[in-house]
PDB file of C-alpha atoms in Angstrom:
ATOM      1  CA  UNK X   1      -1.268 -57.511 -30.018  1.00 88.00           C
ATOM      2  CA  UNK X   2      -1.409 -57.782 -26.281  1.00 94.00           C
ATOM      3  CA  UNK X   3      -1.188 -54.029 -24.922  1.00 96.00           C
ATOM      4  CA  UNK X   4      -1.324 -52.064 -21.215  1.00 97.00           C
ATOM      5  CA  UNK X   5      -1.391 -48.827 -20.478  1.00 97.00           C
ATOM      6  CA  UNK X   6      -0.836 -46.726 -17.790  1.00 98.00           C
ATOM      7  CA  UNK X   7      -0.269 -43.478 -16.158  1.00 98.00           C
ATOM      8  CA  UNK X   8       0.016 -42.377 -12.451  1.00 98.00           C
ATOM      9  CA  UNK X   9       1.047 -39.122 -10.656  1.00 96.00           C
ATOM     10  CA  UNK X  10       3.826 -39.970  -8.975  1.00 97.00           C
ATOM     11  CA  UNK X  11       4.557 -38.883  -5.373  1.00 96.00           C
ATOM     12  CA  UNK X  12       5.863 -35.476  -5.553  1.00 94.00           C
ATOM     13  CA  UNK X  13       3.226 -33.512  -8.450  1.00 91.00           C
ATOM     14  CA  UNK X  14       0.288 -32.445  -7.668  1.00 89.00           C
ATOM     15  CA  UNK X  15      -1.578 -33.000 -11.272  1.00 90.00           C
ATOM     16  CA  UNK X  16      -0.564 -35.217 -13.894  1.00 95.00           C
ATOM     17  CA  UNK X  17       0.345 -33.504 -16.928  1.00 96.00           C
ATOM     18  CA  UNK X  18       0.688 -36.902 -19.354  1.00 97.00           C
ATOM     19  CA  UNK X  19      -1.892 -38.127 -21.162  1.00 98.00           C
ATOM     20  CA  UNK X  20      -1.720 -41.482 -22.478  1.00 98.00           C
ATOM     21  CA  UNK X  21      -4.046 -42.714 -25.795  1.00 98.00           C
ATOM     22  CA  UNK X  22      -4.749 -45.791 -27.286  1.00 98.00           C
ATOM     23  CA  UNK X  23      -6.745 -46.435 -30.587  1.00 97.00           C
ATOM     24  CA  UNK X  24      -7.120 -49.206 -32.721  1.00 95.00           C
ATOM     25  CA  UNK X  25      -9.060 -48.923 -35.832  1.00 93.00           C
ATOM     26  CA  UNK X  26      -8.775 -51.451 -39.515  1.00 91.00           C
ATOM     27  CA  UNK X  27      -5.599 -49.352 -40.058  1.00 91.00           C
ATOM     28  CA  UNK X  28      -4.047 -51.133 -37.169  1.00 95.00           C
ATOM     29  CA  UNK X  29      -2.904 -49.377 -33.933  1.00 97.00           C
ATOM     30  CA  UNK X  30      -2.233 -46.035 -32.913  1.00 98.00           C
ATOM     31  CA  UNK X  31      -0.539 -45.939 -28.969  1.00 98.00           C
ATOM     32  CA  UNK X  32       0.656 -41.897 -27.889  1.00 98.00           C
ATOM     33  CA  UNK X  33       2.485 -41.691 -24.541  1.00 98.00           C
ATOM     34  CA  UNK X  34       2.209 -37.135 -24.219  1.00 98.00           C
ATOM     35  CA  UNK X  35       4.279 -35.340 -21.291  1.00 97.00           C
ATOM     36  CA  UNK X  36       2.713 -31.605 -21.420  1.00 96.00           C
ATOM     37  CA  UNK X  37       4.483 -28.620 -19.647  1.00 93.00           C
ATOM     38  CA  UNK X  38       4.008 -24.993 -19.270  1.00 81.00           C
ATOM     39  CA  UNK X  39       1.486 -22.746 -17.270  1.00 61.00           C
ATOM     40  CA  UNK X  40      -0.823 -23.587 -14.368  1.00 59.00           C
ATOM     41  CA  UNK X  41      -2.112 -26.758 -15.466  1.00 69.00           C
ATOM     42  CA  UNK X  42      -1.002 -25.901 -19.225  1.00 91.00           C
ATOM     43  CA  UNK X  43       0.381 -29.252 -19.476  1.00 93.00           C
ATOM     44  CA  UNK X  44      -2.772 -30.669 -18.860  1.00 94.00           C
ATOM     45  CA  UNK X  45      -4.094 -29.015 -21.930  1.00 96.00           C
ATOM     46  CA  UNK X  46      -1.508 -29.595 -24.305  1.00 97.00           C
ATOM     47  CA  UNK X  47      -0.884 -33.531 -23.732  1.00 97.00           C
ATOM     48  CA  UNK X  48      -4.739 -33.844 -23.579  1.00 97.00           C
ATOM     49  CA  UNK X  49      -5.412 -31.948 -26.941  1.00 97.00           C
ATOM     50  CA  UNK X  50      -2.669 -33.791 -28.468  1.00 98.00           C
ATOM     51  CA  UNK X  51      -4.422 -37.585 -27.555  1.00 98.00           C
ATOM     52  CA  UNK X  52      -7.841 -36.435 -28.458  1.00 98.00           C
ATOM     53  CA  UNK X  53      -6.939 -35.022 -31.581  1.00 97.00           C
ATOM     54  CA  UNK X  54      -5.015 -38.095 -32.495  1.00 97.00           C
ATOM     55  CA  UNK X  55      -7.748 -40.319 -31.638  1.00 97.00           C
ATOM     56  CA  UNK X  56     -10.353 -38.386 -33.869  1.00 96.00           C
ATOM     57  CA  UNK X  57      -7.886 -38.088 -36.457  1.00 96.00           C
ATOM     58  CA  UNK X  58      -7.323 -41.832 -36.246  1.00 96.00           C
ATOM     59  CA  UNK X  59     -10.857 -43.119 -36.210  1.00 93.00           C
ATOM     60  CA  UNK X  60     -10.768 -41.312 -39.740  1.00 92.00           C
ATOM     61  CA  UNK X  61      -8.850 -43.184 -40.639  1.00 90.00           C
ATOM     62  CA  UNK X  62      -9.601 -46.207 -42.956  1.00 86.00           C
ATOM     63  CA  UNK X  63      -6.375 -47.685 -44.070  1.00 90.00           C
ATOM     64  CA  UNK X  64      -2.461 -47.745 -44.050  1.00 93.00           C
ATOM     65  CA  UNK X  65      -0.873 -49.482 -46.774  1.00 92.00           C
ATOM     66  CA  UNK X  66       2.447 -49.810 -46.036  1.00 95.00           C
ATOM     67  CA  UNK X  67       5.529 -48.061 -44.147  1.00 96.00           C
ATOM     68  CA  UNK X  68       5.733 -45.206 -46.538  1.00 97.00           C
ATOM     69  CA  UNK X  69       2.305 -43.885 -45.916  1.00 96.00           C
ATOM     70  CA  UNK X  70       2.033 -44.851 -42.197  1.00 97.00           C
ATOM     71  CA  UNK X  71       5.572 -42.169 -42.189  1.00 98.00           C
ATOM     72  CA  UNK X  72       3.648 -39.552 -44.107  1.00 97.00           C
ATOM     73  CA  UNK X  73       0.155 -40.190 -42.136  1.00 97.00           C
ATOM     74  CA  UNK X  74       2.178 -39.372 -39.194  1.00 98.00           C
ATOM     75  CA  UNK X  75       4.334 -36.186 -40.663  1.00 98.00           C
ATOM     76  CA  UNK X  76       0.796 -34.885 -41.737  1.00 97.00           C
ATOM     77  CA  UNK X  77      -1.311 -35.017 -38.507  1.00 98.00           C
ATOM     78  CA  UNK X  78       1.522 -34.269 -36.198  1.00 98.00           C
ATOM     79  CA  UNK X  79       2.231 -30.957 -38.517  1.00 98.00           C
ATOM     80  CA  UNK X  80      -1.840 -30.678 -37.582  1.00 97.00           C
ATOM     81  CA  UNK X  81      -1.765 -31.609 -34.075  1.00 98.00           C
ATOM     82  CA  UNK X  82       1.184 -28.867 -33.648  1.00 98.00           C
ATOM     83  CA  UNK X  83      -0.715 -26.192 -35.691  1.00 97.00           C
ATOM     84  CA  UNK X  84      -4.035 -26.671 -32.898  1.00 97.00           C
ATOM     85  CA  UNK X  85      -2.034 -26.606 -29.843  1.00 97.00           C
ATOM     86  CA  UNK X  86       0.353 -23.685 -30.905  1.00 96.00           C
ATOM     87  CA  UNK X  87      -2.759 -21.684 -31.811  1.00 96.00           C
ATOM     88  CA  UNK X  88      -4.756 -22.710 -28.791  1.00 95.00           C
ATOM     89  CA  UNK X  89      -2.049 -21.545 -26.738  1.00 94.00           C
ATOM     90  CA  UNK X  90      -1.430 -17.932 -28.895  1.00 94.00           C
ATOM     91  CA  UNK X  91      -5.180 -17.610 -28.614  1.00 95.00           C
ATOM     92  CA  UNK X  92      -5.238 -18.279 -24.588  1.00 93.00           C
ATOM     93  CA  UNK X  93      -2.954 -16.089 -22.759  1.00 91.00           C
ATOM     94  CA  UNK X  94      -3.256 -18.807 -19.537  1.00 90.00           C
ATOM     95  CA  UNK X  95      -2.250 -21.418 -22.018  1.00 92.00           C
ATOM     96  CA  UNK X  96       1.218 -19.009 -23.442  1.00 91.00           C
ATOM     97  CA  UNK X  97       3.967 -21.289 -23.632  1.00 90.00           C
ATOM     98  CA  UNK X  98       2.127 -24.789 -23.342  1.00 95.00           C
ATOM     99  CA  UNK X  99       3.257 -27.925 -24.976  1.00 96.00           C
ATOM    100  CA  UNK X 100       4.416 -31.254 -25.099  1.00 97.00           C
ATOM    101  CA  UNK X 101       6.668 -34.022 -25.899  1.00 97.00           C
ATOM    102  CA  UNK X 102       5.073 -36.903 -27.857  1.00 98.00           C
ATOM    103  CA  UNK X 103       6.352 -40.630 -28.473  1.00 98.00           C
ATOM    104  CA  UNK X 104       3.653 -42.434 -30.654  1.00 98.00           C
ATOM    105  CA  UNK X 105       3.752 -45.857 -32.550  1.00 98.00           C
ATOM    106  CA  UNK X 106       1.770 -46.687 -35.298  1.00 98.00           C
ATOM    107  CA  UNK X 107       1.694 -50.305 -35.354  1.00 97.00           C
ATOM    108  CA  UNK X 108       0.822 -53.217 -37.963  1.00 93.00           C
ATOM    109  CA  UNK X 109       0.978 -56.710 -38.214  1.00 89.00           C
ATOM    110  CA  UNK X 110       4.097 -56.313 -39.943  1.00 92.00           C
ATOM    111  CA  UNK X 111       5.904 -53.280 -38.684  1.00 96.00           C
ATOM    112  CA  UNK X 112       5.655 -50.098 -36.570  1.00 98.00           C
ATOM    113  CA  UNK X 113       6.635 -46.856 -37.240  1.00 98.00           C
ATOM    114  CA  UNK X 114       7.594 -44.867 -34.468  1.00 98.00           C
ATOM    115  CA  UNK X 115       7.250 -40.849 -34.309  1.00 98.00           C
ATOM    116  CA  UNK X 116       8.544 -38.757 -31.766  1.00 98.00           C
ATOM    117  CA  UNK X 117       9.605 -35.378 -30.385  1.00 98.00           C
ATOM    118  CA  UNK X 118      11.371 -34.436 -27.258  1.00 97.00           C
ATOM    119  CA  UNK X 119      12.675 -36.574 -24.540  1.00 96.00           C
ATOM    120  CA  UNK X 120       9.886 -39.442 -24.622  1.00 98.00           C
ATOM    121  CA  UNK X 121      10.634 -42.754 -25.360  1.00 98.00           C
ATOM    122  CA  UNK X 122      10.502 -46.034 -27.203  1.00 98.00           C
ATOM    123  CA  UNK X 123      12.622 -48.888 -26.177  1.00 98.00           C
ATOM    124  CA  UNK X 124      12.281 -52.298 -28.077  1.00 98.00           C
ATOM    125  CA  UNK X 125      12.971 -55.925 -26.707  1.00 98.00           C
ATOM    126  CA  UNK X 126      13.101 -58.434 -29.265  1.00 96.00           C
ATOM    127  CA  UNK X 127      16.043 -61.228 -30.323  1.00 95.00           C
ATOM    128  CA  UNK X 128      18.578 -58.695 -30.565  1.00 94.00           C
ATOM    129  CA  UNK X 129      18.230 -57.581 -27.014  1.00 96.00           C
ATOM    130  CA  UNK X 130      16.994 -54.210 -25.619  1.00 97.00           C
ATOM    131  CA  UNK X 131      17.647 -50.777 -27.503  1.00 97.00           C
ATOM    132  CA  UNK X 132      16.344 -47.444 -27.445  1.00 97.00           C
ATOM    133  CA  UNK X 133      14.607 -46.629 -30.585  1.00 96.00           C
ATOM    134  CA  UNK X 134      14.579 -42.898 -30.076  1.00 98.00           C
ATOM    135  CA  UNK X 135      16.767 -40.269 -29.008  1.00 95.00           C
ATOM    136  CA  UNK X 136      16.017 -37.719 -26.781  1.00 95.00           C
ATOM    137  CA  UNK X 137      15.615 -33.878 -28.396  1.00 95.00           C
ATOM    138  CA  UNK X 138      16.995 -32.567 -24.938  1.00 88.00           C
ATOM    139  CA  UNK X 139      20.643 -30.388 -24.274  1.00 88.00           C
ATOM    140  CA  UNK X 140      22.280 -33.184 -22.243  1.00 85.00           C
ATOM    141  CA  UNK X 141      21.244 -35.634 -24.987  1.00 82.00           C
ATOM    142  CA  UNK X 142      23.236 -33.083 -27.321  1.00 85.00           C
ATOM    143  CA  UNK X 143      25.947 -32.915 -24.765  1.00 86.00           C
ATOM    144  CA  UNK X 144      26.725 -36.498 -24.414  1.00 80.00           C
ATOM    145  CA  UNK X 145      26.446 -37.085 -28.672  1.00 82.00           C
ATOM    146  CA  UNK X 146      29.542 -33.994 -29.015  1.00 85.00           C
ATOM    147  CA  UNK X 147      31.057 -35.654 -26.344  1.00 85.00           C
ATOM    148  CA  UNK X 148      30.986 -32.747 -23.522  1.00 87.00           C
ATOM    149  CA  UNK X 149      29.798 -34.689 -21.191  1.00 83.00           C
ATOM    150  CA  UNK X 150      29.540 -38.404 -20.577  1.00 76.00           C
ATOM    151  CA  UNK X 151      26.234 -40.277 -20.575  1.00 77.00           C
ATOM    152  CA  UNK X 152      26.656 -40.916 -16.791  1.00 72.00           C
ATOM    153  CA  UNK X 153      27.063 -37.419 -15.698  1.00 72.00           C
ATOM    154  CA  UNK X 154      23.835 -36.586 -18.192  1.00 75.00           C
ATOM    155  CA  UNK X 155      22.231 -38.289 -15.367  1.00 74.00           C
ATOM    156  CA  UNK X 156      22.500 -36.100 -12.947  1.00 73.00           C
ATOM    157  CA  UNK X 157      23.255 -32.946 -14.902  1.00 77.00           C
ATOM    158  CA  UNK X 158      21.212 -29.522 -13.550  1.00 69.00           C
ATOM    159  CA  UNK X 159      19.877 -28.765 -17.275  1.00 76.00           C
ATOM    160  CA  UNK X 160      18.686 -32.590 -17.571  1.00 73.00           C
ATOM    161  CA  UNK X 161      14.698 -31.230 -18.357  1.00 77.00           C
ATOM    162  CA  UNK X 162      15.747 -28.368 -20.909  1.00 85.00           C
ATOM    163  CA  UNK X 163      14.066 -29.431 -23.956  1.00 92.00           C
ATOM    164  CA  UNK X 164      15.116 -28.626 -27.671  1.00 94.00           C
ATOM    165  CA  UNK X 165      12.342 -29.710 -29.297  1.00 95.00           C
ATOM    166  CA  UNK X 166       8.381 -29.692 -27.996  1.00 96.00           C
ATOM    167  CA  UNK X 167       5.015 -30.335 -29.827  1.00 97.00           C
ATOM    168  CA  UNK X 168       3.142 -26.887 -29.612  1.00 96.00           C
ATOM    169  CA  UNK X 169       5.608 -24.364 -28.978  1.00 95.00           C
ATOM    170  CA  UNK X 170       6.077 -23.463 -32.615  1.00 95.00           C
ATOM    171  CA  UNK X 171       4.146 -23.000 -35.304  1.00 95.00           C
ATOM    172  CA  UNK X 172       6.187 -25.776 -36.575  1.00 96.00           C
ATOM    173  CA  UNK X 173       7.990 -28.757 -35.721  1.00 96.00           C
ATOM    174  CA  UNK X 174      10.446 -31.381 -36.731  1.00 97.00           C
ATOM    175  CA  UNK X 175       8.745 -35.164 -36.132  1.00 98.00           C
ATOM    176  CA  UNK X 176      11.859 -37.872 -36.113  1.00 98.00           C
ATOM    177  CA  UNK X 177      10.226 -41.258 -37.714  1.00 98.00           C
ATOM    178  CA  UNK X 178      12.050 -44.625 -37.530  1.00 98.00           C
ATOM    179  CA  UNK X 179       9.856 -47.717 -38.901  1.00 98.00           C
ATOM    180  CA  UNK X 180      10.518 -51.263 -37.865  1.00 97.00           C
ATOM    181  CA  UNK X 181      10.040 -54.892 -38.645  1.00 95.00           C
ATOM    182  CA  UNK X 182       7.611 -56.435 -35.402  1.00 95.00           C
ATOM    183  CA  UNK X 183       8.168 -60.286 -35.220  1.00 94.00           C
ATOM    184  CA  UNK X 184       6.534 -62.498 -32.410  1.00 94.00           C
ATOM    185  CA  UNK X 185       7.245 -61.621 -29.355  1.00 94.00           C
ATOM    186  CA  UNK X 186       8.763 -58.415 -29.822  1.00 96.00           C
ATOM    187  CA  UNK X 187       7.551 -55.676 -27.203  1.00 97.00           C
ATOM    188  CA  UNK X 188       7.853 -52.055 -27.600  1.00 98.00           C
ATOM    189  CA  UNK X 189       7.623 -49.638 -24.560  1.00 98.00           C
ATOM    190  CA  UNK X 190       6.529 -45.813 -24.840  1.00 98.00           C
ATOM    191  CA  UNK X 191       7.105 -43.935 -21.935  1.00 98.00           C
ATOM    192  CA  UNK X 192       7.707 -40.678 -20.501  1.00 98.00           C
ATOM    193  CA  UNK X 193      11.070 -39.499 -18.587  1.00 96.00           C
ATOM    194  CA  UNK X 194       8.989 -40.087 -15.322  1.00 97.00           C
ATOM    195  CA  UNK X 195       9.935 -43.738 -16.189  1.00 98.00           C
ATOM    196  CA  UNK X 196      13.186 -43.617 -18.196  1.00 96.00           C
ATOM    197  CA  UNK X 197      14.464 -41.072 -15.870  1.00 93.00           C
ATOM    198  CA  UNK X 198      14.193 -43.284 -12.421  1.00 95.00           C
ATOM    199  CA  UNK X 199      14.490 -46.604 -13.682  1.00 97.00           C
ATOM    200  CA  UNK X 200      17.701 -47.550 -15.710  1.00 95.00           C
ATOM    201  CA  UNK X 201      18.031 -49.666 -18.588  1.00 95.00           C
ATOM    202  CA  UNK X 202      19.345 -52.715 -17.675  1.00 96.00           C
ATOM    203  CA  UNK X 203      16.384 -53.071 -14.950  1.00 97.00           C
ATOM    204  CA  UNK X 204      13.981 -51.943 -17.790  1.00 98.00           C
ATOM    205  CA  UNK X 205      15.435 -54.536 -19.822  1.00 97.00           C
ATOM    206  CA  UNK X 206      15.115 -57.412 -17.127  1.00 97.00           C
ATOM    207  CA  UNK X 207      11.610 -56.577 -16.218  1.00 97.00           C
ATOM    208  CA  UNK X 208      10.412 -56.952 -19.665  1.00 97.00           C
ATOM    209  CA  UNK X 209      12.434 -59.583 -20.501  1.00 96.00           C
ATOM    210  CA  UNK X 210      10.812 -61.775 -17.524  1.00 93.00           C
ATOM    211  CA  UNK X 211       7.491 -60.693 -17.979  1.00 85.00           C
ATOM    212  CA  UNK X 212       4.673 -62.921 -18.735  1.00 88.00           C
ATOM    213  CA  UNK X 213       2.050 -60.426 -17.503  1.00 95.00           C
ATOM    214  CA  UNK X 214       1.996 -57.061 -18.990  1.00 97.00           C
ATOM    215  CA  UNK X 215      -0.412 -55.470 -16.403  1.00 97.00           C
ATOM    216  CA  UNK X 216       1.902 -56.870 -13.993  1.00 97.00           C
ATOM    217  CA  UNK X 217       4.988 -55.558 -15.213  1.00 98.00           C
ATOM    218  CA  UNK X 218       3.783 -51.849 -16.049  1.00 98.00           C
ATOM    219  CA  UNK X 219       2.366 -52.018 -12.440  1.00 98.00           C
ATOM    220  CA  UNK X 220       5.427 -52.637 -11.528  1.00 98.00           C
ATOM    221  CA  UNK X 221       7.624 -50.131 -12.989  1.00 98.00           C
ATOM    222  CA  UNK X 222       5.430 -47.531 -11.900  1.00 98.00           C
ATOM    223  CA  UNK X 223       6.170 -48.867  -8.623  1.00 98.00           C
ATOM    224  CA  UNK X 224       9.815 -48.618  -8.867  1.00 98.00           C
ATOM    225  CA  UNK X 225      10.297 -45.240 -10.627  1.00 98.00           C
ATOM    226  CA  UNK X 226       8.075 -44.170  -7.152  1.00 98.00           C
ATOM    227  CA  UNK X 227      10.501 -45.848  -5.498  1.00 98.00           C
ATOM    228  CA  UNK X 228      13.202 -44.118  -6.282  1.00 97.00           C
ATOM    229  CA  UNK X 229      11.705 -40.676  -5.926  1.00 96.00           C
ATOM    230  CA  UNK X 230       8.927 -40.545  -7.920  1.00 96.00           C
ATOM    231  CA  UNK X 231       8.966 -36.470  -8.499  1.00 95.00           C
ATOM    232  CA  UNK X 232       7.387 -36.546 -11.996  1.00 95.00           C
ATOM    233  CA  UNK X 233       4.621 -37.857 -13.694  1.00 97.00           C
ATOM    234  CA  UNK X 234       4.802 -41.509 -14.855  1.00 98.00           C
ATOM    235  CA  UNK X 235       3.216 -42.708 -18.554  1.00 98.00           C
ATOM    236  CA  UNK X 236       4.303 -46.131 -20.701  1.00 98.00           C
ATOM    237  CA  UNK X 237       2.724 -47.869 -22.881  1.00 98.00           C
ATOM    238  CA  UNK X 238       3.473 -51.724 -23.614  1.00 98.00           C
ATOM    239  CA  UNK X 239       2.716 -53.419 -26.756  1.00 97.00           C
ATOM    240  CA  UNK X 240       3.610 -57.558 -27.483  1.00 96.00           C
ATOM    241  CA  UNK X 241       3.287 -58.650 -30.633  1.00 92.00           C
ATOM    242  CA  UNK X 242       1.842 -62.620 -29.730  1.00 86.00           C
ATOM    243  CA  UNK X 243       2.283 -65.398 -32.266  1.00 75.00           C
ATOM    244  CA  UNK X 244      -0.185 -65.779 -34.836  1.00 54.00           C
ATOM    245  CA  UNK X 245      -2.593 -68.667 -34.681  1.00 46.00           C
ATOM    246  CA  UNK X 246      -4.594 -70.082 -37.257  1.00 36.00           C
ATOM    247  CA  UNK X 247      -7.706 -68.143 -38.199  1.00 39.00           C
ATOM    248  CA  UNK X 248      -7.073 -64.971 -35.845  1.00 44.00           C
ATOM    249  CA  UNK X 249      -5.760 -61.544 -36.004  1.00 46.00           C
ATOM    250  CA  UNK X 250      -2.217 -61.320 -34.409  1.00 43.00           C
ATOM    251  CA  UNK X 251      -2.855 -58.317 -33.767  1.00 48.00           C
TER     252      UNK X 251
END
C-alpha cells in the first residue's frame, strides 16, 4: 500500500490544530486525519490525544478478521477515545469545550472500513470515478440534504464551520462506518476541510487521477488550498492500493 501523509498550517493560523497518524501493525493499517477545536490551543490537545491513543490502541492490536470486526474494533475504541478526551477536557477547565472531528480508515488487503465524525473526509478514486465516501455531520450539510439550500450556496454559507457532531464534546458519540472493497489501484484520500473546503472536487479528482507520485500530489494540494486562501489548517492522507506481485505483501 503506497501511502503519504501530510499536514501544514496554512497561511492565516497561527498553530495547527490537526494531527495526522499513521500505524501499520499485522492487523493491517490504521490512517486518522483529526481537526481539533476549542480553547487556546485546545485543539491541539484533542486531535493529538485522539492519534496517540489510536496508535497505542492499535499496536495492541494483533488481528482483524474480517469487515465485521474491523466495524466493531472501530465502534469500541472510538466510544474509548471519546470517553478520554471528554473527561480530559471536564477535568481541565483550559481544555472546557475541546474536541475534534475524526476521519480514519482501517485498511486491509481486501477492504477498508472507513469511520468518521464531523466534517472530515474520505474521497475514493477507483474505476467508478471519484466519490465522497462520507458525509459531513455539519448544518449546511443538513441544509443542502432537506433541500433549504443548494449545495453551491453551502459553499459560501456564514454557518459553513457549525458542527453537529464532534469527537470529545460528549460523553458519547455517534461513529458513521461504511466498509469497502479496495482493488488495485484504488486510492482513498482523508482530509480535513482545510483541503475539501479550498479545493473543489473535480480538481481533487484530476490531481489524483494524474498522479504517479503521491508525495508529489499531496505537496501539491497543500499548495493549492494555500492558494486560494489558505485560512485553516491543512491534513490528508493518501493511500494506493498497488498491484500485487508474486511473493510480496500488497499492502
Amino acid at each position: 500500500m503506497d501511502h503519504v501523509f501530510l499536514s501544514d498550517r496554512g497561511k492565516v493560523r497561527q498553530h495547527n490544530e490537526d494531527s495526522v497518524g499513521f500505524f501499520q501493525n499485522n492487523a493491517g493499517i490504521l490512517a486518522i486525519v483529526a481537526d481539533g477545536m476549542g480553547g487556546h490551543l485546545a485543539g491541539d490537545v484533542a486531535s493529538q490525544m485522539t492519534i496517540s491513543t489510536f496508535k497505542t490502541l492499535w499496536e495492541e492490536e494483533p488481528a482483524i478478521n474480517g469487515p465485521g470486526e474491523a466495524e466493531n474494533w472501530l465502534l469500541q475504541k472510538v466510544a474509548e477515545v471519546n470517553k478520554a478526551v471528554y473527561e480530559h477536557s471536564v477535568s481541565h477547565p483550559e481544555c472546557q469545550g475541546m474536541g475534534t472531528t475524526i476521519v480514519t480508515a482501517l485498511v486491509t488487503k481486501t477492504y477498508a472500513t472507513i469511520g468518521h465524525i464531523g466534517d472530515s473526509r474520505c474521497y475514493l478514486l477507483n474505476n467508478s470515478g471519484f466519490n465522497q465516501i462520507t458525509q459531513d455531520h455539519s448544518l449546511v450539510n443538513e441544509l443542502v440534504k432537506s433541500g433549504q439550500i443548494s449545495k453551491e450556496d453551502a459553499e459560501h454559507h456564514p454557518r459553513k464551520n457549525v458542527l453537529l457532531r464532534a469527537l470529545g464534546t460528549e460523553q458519547n458519540v455517534d461513529l458513521d462506518l461504511k466498509t469497502i472493497e479496495m482493488d488495485d489501484n484504488d486510492l482513498l484520500l482523508l482530509c480535513s476541510d482545510g483541503l475539501s473546503n479550498k479545493v473543489t472536487d473535480d480538481i481533487l479528482e484530476k490531481e489524483l487521477s494524474q498522479s504517479d507520485d503521491l508525495t508529489k500530489t499531496a505537496h501539491e494540494l497543500v499548495r493549492l488550498a494555500n492558494d486560494n486562501g489558505g485560512e485553516d489548517n491543512i491534513s490528508l492522507i493518501m493511500l494506493k492500493k498497488t498491484a500485487h506481485k508474486l511473493g510480496e505483501d500488497s499492502c
